[in-house]
GROMACS .gro file of C-alpha atoms in nm:
model
  155
    1MET     CA    1  -9.298  13.363  14.356
    2SER     CA    2  -9.394  13.205  14.026
    3GLN     CA    3  -9.723  13.027  13.982
    4PRO     CA    4  -9.704  12.651  14.023
    5GLY     CA    5  -9.679  12.448  13.707
    6PHE     CA    6  -9.848  12.118  13.641
    7LEU     CA    7  -9.587  11.913  13.829
    8GLN     CA    8  -9.599  12.146  14.132
    9ARG     CA    9  -9.980  12.115  14.158
   10LEU     CA   10  -9.962  11.740  14.098
   11LYS     CA   11  -9.721  11.701  14.392
   12PHE     CA   12  -9.985  11.830  14.632
   13HIS     CA   13 -10.264  11.614  14.487
   14PHE     CA   14 -10.062  11.303  14.571
   15PHE     CA   15 -10.187  11.361  14.927
   16ASN     CA   16 -10.507  11.195  14.809
   17PHE     CA   17 -10.310  10.869  14.774
   18TYR     CA   18 -10.111  10.900  15.097
   19PRO     CA   19 -10.224  10.586  15.288
   20PRO     CA   20 -10.353  10.757  15.608
   21TYR     CA   21 -10.552  11.005  15.396
   22PHE     CA   22 -10.668  10.751  15.140
   23GLY     CA   23 -10.782  10.510  15.412
   24ALA     CA   24 -10.973  10.778  15.601
   25GLY     CA   25 -11.129  10.919  15.283
   26ILE     CA   26 -10.957  11.257  15.322
   27LYS     CA   27 -10.932  11.449  14.994
   28VAL     CA   28 -10.719  11.752  14.920
   29LYS     CA   29 -10.969  11.942  14.708
   30ALA     CA   30 -10.791  12.267  14.633
   31LEU     CA   31 -10.459  12.443  14.633
   32ASN     CA   32 -10.474  12.802  14.512
   33LYS     CA   33 -10.227  12.942  14.257
   34GLU     CA   34 -10.047  13.142  14.527
   35ARG     CA   35 -10.001  12.822  14.732
   36THR     CA   36 -10.143  12.998  15.039
   37LEU     CA   37 -10.466  12.797  15.073
   38PHE     CA   38 -10.550  12.428  15.096
   39SER     CA   39 -10.898  12.284  15.118
   40THR     CA   40 -10.977  11.933  15.239
   41THR     CA   41 -11.293  11.722  15.270
   42MET     CA   42 -11.378  11.391  15.430
   43LYS     CA   43 -11.692  11.183  15.377
   44LEU     CA   44 -11.824  10.964  15.657
   45THR     CA   45 -11.733  10.604  15.561
   46PRO     CA   46 -11.696  10.271  15.742
   47PHE     CA   47 -11.319  10.339  15.750
   48ASN     CA   48 -11.345  10.665  15.950
   49LYS     CA   49 -11.657  10.598  16.153
   50ASN     CA   50 -11.619  10.563  16.531
   51TYR     CA   51 -11.805  10.332  16.769
   52VAL     CA   52 -12.112  10.562  16.784
   53GLY     CA   53 -12.132  10.609  16.406
   54THR     CA   54 -11.983  10.957  16.366
   55GLN     CA   55 -11.651  11.088  16.232
   56PHE     CA   56 -11.352  10.939  16.417
   57GLY     CA   57 -11.169  11.218  16.602
   58GLY     CA   58 -10.828  11.106  16.480
   59SER     CA   59 -10.943  11.134  16.120
   60LEU     CA   60 -11.085  11.481  16.187
   61TYR     CA   61 -10.747  11.587  16.321
   62SER     CA   62 -10.556  11.415  16.038
   63MET     CA   63 -10.738  11.617  15.775
   64CYS     CA   64 -10.587  11.930  15.938
   65ASP     CA   65 -10.241  11.807  16.024
   66PRO     CA   66  -9.973  11.926  15.779
   67PHE     CA   67 -10.117  12.215  15.582
   68TYR     CA   68 -10.011  12.527  15.774
   69MET     CA   69  -9.660  12.382  15.798
   70LEU     CA   70  -9.655  12.308  15.423
   71ILE     CA   71  -9.771  12.658  15.329
   72LEU     CA   72  -9.493  12.813  15.537
   73MET     CA   73  -9.229  12.569  15.407
   74GLU     CA   74  -9.331  12.649  15.050
   75HIS     CA   75  -9.303  13.026  15.100
   76LEU     CA   76  -9.012  13.057  15.340
   77GLY     CA   77  -8.791  12.820  15.146
   78PRO     CA   78  -8.486  12.614  15.241
   79GLY     CA   79  -8.330  12.883  15.463
   80TYR     CA   80  -8.592  12.816  15.733
   81LEU     CA   81  -8.677  12.517  15.949
   82VAL     CA   82  -9.055  12.474  15.985
   83TRP     CA   83  -9.209  12.212  16.217
   84ASP     CA   84  -9.545  12.134  16.369
   85LYS     CA   85  -9.484  12.189  16.739
   86ALA     CA   86  -9.823  12.135  16.904
   87ALA     CA   87 -10.190  12.090  16.828
   88THR     CA   88 -10.519  12.106  17.013
   89ILE     CA   89 -10.854  11.990  16.882
   90ARG     CA   90 -11.188  12.091  17.030
   91PHE     CA   91 -11.478  11.866  16.930
   92LEU     CA   92 -11.797  12.074  16.926
   93LYS     CA   93 -12.053  11.856  16.743
   94PRO     CA   94 -12.050  11.505  16.601
   95GLY     CA   95 -11.943  11.478  16.238
   96GLU     CA   96 -12.236  11.296  16.084
   97GLY     CA   97 -12.163  11.345  15.715
   98THR     CA   98 -11.908  11.507  15.486
   99VAL     CA   99 -11.687  11.766  15.656
  100ARG     CA  100 -11.449  12.025  15.515
  101ALA     CA  101 -11.165  12.245  15.634
  102GLU     CA  102 -10.959  12.527  15.482
  103PHE     CA  103 -10.606  12.631  15.567
  104TYR     CA  104 -10.508  12.980  15.458
  105ILE     CA  105 -10.217  13.207  15.541
  106PRO     CA  106 -10.227  13.547  15.369
  107ARG     CA  107  -9.904  13.653  15.197
  108GLU     CA  108  -9.882  13.950  15.434
  109LYS     CA  109  -9.883  13.715  15.734
  110ILE     CA  110  -9.615  13.498  15.574
  111GLN     CA  111  -9.402  13.809  15.525
  112GLU     CA  112  -9.456  13.911  15.891
  113ILE     CA  113  -9.348  13.563  16.005
  114LYS     CA  114  -9.037  13.581  15.786
  115GLU     CA  115  -8.941  13.926  15.915
  116GLU     CA  116  -8.998  13.835  16.281
  117THR     CA  117  -8.803  13.510  16.241
  118ASP     CA  118  -8.519  13.703  16.077
  119ARG     CA  119  -8.512  13.941  16.377
  120LYS     CA  120  -8.552  13.683  16.655
  121ARG     CA  121  -8.404  13.378  16.474
  122LYS     CA  122  -8.700  13.162  16.586
  123MET     CA  123  -9.066  13.189  16.676
  124ASP     CA  124  -9.389  12.999  16.733
  125VAL     CA  125  -9.699  13.097  16.540
  126THR     CA  126 -10.052  12.966  16.604
  127PHE     CA  127 -10.321  12.910  16.343
  128THR     CA  128 -10.679  12.791  16.392
  129ALA     CA  129 -10.867  12.577  16.140
  130GLN     CA  130 -11.238  12.512  16.150
  131ILE     CA  131 -11.393  12.182  16.047
  132LEU     CA  132 -11.743  12.238  15.912
  133ASP     CA  133 -12.028  12.008  15.814
  134VAL     CA  134 -12.065  12.051  15.436
  135LYS     CA  135 -12.444  12.012  15.433
  136THR     CA  136 -12.537  12.232  15.731
  137GLY     CA  137 -12.233  12.462  15.757
  138LYS     CA  138 -12.224  12.392  16.132
  139LEU     CA  139 -11.893  12.397  16.316
  140ILE     CA  140 -11.786  12.041  16.405
  141ALA     CA  141 -11.440  12.105  16.553
  142GLU     CA  142 -11.160  12.359  16.579
  143VAL     CA  143 -10.792  12.274  16.553
  144ASP     CA  144 -10.518  12.502  16.686
  145LYS     CA  145 -10.179  12.436  16.529
  146VAL     CA  146  -9.858  12.578  16.677
  147ILE     CA  147  -9.588  12.599  16.412
  148TYR     CA  148  -9.222  12.644  16.503
  149VAL     CA  149  -9.018  12.854  16.257
  150ARG     CA  150  -8.642  12.901  16.282
  151LYS     CA  151  -8.388  13.057  16.052
  152LYS     CA  152  -8.132  12.790  15.962
  153LEU     CA  153  -7.777  12.849  16.070
  154LYS     CA  154  -7.518  12.885  15.797
  155GLU     CA  155  -7.292  12.582  15.785
   0.00000   0.00000   0.00000
């Protein structure tokens, strides 16, 4: 796959202006050249603070929502249907400051998913993202994402 040009990279940075992300203070900080890794951050602000003064759980989940699906969609292309199927979040510590998360799927894993989907026509694949406190490096939450992948039928 060719490296993304300016317009391709710009498309992904528009997430920073997507109203649910903008309102919660979620920033897409990085997209690597291979388009296999996203990085997000979220500062604690009055707009994402819960009743007890820590990161709102819904905002923590939102910063993890679409990225595994987007990576697979980008690499598998239009011949595959890719959907978020399920998610689980485990809150481990309160988010009391800026938090970050990374979403990475190695090219080899993407190829395995493509080959298995081609054989079976459909599959579920699970990824786990960690949300970390930027200052301390402590684990705040873990998010499991189940992604449904299906080879599209020829029309």
